[in-house]
PDB file of C-alpha atoms in Angstrom:
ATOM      1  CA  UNK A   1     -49.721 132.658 239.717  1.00 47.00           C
ATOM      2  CA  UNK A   2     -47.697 130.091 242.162  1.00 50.00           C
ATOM      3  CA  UNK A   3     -50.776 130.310 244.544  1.00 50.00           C
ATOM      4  CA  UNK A   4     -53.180 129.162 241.570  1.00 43.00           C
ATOM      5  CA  UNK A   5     -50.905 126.625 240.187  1.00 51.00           C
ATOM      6  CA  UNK A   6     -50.753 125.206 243.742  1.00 49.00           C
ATOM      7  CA  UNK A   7     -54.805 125.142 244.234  1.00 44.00           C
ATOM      8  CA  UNK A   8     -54.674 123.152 240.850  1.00 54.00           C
ATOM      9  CA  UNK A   9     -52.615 120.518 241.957  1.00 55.00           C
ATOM     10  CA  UNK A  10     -54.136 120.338 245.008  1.00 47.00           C
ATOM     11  CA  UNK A  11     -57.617 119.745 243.001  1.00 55.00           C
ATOM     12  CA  UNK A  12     -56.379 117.110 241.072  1.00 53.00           C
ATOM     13  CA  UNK A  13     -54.679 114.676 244.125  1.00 58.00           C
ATOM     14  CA  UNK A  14     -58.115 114.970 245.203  1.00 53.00           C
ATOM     15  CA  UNK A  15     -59.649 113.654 241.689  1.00 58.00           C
ATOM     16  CA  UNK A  16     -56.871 111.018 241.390  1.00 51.00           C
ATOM     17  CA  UNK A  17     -57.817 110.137 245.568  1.00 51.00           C
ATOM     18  CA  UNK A  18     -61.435 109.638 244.374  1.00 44.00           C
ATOM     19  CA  UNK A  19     -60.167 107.681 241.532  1.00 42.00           C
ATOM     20  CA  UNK A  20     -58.660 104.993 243.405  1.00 42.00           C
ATOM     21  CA  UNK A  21     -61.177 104.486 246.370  1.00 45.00           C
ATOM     22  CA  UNK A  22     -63.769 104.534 243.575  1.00 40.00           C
ATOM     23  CA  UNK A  23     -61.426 101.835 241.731  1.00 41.00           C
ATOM     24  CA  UNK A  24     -60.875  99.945 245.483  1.00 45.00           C
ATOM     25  CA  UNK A  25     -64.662 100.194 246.007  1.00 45.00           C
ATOM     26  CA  UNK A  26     -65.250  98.126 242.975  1.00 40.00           C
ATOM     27  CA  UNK A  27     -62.856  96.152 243.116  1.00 39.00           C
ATOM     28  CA  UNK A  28     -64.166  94.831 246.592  1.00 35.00           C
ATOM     29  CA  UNK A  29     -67.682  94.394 245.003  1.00 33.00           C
ATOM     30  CA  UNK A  30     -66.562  92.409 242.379  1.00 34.00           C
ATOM     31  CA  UNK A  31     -64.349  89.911 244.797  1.00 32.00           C
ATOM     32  CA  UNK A  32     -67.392  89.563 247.281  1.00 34.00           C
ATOM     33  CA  UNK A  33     -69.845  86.217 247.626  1.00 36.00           C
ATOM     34  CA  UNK A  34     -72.542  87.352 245.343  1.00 35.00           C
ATOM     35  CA  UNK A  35     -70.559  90.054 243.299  1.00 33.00           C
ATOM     36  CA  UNK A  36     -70.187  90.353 239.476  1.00 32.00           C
ATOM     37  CA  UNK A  37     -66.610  89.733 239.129  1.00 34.00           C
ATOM     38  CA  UNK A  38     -67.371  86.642 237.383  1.00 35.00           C
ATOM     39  CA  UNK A  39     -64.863  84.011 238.986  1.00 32.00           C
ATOM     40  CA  UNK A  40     -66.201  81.299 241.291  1.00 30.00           C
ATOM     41  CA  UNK A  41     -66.968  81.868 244.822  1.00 21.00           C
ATOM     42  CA  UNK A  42     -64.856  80.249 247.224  1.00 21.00           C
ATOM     43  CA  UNK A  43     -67.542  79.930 249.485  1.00 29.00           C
ATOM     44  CA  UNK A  44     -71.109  79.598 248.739  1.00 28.00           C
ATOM     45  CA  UNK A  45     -73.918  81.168 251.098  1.00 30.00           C
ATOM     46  CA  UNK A  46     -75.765  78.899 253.122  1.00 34.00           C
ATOM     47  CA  UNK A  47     -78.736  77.175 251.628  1.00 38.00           C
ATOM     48  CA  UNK A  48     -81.930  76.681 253.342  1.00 39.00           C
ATOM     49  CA  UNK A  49     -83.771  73.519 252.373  1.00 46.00           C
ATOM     50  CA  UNK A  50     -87.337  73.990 250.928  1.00 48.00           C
ATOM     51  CA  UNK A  51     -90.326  73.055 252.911  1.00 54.00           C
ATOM     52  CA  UNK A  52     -91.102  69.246 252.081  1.00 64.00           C
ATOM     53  CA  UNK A  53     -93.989  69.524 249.700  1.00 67.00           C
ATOM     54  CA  UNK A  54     -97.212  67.410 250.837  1.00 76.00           C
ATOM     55  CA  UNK A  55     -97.498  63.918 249.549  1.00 83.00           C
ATOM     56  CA  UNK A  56    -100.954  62.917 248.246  1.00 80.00           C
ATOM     57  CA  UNK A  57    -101.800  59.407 249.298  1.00 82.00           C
ATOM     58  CA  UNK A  58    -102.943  58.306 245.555  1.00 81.00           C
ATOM     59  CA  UNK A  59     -99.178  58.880 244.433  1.00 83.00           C
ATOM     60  CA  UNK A  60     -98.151  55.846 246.990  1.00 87.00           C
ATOM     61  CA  UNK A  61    -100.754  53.697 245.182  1.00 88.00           C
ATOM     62  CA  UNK A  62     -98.926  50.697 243.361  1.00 90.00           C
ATOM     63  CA  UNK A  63     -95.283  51.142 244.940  1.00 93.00           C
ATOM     64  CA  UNK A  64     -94.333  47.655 246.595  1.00 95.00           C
ATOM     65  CA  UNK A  65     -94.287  47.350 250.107  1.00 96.00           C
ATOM     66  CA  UNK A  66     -90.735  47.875 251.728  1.00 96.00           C
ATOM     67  CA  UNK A  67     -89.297  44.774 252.860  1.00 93.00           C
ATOM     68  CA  UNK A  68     -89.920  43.450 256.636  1.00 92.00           C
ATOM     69  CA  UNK A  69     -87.215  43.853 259.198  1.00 90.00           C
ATOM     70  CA  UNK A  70     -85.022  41.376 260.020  1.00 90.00           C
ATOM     71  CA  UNK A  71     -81.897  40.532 262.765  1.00 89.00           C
ATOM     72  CA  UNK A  72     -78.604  41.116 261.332  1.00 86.00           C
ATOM     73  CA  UNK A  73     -78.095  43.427 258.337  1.00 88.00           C
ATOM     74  CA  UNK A  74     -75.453  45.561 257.024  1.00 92.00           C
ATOM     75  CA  UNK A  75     -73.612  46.907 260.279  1.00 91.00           C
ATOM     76  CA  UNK A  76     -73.112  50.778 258.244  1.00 91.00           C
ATOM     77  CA  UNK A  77     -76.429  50.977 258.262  1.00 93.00           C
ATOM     78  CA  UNK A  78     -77.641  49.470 261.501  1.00 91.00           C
ATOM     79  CA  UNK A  79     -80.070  52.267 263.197  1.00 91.00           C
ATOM     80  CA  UNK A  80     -80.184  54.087 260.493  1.00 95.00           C
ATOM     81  CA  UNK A  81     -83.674  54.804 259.031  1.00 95.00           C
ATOM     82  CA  UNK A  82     -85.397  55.914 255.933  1.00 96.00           C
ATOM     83  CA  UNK A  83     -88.975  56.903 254.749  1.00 96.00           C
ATOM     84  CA  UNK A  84     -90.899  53.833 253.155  1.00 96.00           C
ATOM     85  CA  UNK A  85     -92.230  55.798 249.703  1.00 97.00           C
ATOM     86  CA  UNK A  86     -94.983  52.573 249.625  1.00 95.00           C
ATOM     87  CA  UNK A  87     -96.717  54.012 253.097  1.00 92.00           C
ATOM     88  CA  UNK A  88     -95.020  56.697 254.195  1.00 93.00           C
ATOM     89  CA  UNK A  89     -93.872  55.059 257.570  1.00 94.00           C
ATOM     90  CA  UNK A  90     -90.350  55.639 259.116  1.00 96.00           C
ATOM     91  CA  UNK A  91     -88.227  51.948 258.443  1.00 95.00           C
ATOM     92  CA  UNK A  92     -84.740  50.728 259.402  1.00 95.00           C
ATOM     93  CA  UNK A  93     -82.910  50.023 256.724  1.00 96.00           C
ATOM     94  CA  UNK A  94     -80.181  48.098 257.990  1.00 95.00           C
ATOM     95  CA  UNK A  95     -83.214  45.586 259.208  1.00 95.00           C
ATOM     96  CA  UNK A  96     -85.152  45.586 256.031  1.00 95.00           C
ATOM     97  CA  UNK A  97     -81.762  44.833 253.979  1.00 95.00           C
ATOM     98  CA  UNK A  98     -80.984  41.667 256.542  1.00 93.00           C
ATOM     99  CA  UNK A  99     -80.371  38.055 255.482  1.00 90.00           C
ATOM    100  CA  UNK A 100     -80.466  38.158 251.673  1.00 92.00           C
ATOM    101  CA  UNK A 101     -78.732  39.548 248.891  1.00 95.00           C
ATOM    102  CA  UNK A 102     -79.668  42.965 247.649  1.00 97.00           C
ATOM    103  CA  UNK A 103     -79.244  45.910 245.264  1.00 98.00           C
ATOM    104  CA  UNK A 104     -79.422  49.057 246.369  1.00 98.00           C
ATOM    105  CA  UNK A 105     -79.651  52.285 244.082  1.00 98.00           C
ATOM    106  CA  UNK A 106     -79.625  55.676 244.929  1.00 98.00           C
ATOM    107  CA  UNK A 107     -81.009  58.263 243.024  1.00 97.00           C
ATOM    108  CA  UNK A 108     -82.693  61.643 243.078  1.00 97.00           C
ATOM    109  CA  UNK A 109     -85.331  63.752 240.775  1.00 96.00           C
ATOM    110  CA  UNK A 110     -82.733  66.362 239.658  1.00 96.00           C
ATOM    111  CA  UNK A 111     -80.305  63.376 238.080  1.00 96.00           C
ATOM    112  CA  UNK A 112     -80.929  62.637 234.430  1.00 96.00           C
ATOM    113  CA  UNK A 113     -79.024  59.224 234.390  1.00 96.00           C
ATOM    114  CA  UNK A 114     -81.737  58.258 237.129  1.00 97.00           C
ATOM    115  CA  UNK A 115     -84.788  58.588 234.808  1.00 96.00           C
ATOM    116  CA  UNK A 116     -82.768  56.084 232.369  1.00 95.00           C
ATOM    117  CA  UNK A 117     -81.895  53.623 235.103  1.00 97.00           C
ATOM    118  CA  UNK A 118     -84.592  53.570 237.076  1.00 98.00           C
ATOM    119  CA  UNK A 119     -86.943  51.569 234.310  1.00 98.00           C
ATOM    120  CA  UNK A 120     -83.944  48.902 233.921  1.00 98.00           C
ATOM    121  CA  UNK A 121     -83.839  48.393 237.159  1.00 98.00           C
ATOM    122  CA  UNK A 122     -87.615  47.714 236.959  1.00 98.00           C
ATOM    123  CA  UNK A 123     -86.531  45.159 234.036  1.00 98.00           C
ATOM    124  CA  UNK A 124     -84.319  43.762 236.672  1.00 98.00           C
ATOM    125  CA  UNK A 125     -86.784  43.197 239.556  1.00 98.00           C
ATOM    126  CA  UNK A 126     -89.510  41.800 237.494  1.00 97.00           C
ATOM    127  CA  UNK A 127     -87.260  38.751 236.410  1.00 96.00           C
ATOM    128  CA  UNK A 128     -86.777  35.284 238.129  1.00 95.00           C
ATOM    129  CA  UNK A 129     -84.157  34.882 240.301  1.00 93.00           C
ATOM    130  CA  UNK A 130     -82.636  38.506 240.429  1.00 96.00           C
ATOM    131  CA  UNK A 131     -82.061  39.749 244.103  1.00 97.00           C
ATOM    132  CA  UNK A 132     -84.698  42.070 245.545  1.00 97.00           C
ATOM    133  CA  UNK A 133     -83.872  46.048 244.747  1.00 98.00           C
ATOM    134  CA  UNK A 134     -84.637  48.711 247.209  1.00 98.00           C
ATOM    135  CA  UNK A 135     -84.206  52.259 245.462  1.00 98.00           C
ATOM    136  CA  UNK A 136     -82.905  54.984 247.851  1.00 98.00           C
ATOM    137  CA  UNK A 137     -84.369  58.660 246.986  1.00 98.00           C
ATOM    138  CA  UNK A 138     -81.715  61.616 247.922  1.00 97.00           C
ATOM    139  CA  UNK A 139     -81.465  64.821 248.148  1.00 95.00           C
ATOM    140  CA  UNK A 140     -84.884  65.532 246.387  1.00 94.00           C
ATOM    141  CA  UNK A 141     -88.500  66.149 247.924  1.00 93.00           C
ATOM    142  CA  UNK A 142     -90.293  62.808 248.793  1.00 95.00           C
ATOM    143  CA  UNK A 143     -93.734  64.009 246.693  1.00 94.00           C
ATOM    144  CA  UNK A 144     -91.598  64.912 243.558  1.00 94.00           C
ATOM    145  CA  UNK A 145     -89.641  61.246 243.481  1.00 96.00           C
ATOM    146  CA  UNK A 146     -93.075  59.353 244.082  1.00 96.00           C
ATOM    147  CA  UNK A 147     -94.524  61.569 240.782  1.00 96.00           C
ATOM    148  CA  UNK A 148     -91.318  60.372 238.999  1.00 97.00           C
ATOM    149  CA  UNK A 149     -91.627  56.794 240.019  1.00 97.00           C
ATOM    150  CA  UNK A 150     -95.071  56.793 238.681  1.00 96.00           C
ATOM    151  CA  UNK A 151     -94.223  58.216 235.372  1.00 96.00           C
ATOM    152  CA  UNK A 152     -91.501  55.935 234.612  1.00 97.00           C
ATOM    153  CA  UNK A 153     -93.277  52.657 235.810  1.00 96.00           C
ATOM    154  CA  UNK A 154     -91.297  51.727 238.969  1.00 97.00           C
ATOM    155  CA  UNK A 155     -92.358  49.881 241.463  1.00 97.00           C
ATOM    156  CA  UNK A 156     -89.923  48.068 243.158  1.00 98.00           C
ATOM    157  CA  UNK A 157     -89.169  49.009 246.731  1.00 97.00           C
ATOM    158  CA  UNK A 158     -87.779  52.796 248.074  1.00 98.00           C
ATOM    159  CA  UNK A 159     -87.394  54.142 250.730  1.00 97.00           C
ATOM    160  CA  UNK A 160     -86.739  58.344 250.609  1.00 98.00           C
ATOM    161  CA  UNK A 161     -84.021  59.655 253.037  1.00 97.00           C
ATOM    162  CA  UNK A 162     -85.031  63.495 253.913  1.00 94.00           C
ATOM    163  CA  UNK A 163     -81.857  64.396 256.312  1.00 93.00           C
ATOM    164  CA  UNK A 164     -79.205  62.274 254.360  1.00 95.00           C
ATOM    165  CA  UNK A 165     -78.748  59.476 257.039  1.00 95.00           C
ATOM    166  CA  UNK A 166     -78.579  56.960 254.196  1.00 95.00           C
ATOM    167  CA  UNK A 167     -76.710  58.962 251.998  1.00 96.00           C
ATOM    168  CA  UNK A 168     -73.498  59.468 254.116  1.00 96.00           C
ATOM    169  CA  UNK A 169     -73.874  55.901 255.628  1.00 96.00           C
ATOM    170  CA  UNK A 170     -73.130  54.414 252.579  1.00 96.00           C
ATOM    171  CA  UNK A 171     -70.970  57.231 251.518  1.00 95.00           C
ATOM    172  CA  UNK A 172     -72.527  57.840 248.388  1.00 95.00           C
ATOM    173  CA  UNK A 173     -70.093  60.007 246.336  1.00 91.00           C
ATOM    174  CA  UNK A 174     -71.225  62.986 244.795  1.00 90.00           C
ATOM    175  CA  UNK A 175     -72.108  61.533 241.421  1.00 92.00           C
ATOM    176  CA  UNK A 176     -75.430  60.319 240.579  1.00 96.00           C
ATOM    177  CA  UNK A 177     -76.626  57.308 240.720  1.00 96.00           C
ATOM    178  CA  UNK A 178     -75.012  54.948 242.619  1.00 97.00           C
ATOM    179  CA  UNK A 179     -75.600  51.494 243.046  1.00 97.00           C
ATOM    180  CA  UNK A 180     -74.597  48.963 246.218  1.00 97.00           C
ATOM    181  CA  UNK A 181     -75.198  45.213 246.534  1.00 97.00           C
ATOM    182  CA  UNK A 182     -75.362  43.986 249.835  1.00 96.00           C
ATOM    183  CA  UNK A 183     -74.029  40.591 250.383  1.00 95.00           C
ATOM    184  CA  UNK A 184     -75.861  37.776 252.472  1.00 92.00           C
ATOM    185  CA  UNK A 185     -73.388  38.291 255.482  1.00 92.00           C
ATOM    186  CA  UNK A 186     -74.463  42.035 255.607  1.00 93.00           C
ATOM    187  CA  UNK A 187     -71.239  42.837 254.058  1.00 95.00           C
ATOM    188  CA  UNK A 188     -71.829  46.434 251.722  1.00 96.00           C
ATOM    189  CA  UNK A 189     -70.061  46.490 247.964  1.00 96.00           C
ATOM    190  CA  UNK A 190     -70.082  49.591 245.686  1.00 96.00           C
ATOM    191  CA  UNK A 191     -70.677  48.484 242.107  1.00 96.00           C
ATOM    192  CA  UNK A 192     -67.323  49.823 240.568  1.00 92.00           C
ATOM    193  CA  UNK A 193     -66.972  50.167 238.023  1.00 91.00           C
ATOM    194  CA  UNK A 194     -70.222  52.591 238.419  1.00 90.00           C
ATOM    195  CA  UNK A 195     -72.288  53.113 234.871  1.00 91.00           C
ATOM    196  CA  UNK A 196     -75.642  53.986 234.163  1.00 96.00           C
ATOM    197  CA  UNK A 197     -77.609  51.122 233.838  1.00 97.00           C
ATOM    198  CA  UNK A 198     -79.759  50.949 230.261  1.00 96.00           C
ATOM    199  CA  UNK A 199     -81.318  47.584 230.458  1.00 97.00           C
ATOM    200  CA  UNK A 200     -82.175  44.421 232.590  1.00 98.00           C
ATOM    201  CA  UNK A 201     -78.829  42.524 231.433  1.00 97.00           C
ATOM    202  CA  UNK A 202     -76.342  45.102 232.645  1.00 97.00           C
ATOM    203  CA  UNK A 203     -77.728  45.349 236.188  1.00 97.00           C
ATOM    204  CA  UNK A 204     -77.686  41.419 236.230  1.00 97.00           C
ATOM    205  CA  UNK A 205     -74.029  41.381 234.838  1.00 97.00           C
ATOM    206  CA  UNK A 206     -73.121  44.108 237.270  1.00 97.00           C
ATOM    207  CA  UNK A 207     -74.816  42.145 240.412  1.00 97.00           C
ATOM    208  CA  UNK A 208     -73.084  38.879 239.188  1.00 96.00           C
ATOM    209  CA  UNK A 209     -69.935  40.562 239.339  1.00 95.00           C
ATOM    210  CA  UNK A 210     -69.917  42.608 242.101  1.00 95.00           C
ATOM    211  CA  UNK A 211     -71.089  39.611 244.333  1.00 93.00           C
ATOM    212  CA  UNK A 212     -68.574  37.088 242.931  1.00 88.00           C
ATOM    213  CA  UNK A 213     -65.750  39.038 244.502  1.00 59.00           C
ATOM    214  CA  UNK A 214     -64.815  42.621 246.224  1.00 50.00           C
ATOM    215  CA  UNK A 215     -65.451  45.652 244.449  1.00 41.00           C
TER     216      UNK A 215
END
């Protein structure tokens, strides 16, 4: 009877040893990259970017040229070049933002706040004596921002920026859009407050602002 009693305890430690690993086995599951535990990875798997998309010609049609290169410009960006949306050709934006005052906006398909600033802007450009506005196109595929461009009715200036040259020379922070005036001197000033612009006025009042004094 001893014998028996002994060859039943002996089957359960084994049950209750399966138990556990079973238990540790999930458990593991659950805290890996990918699992279903439900809390938030610490680290995310690398992310390969998508092949570029090919960019019919037509979609360029009505853009403004980007502006001709000058000596001098904005020394964080000096070198540092960019796709012209207008023609497709590579430019240097530190050149092309030389000598004059400008606004510069970033902005990308994916951001909402985009598709309501990018028409003010547009407002902005198309009045006497604002300063020229060269849009910046991030982390988005070049085709996709020229299609949004033409749905919304802008046509000032952009240049697209496919390996994020622009982006982290004028360390754009990670919320969409930004917006950067660049003085006459070259000198580079972050509209800060940053809002979402919603008409004509607040970009001027913005630009006024951020050019009468350091942001």
């Amino acid at each position: 009877m001893s014998r028996w009693r002994h060859v039943r305890e002996f089957r359960n430690e084994i049950r209750w040893t399966v138990v556990v690993l079973v238990l540790a086995g999930l458990a593991v599951v659950a805290l890996w990259p990918g699992g279903s535990g439900g809390g938030t990875r610490a680290v995310d798997p690398p992310q390969q970017r998508p092949q570029a998309a090919p960019v019919d010609p037509a979609l360029r049609t009505g853009l403004e040229p980007c502006p001709a290169p000058r000596p001098g410009g904005p020394a964080e960006l000096a070198g540092v070049t960019g796709t012209c949306l207008a023609d497709g050709r590579p430019i240097d934006v530190g050149a092309a933002l030389a000598g004059r005052p400008a606004l510069v906006n970033v902005w990308a398909t994916w951001c909402a706040p985009c598709r309501t600033e990018l028409p003010a802007l547009q407002r902005y450009a198309d009045r006497p004596g604002s300063i020229p506005v060269l849009g910046v196109q991030v982390q988005s595929d070049e085709a996709g921002g020229l299609e949004l461009l033409r749905s919304l009715g802008v046509r000032f200036p952009a240049v697209h920026d496919p390996d994020g040259a622009l982006r982290g020379a004028l360390r754009v922070p990670n919320v969409l859009p930004a917006s950067f005036v660049i003085t006459e001197s070259g000198e580079v000033r972050r509209i800060d407050p940053p809002e979402v612009f919603r008409s004509a006025d607040a970009v001027d009042a913005a630009v006024r602002r951020t050019l009468g004094g350091r942001s």
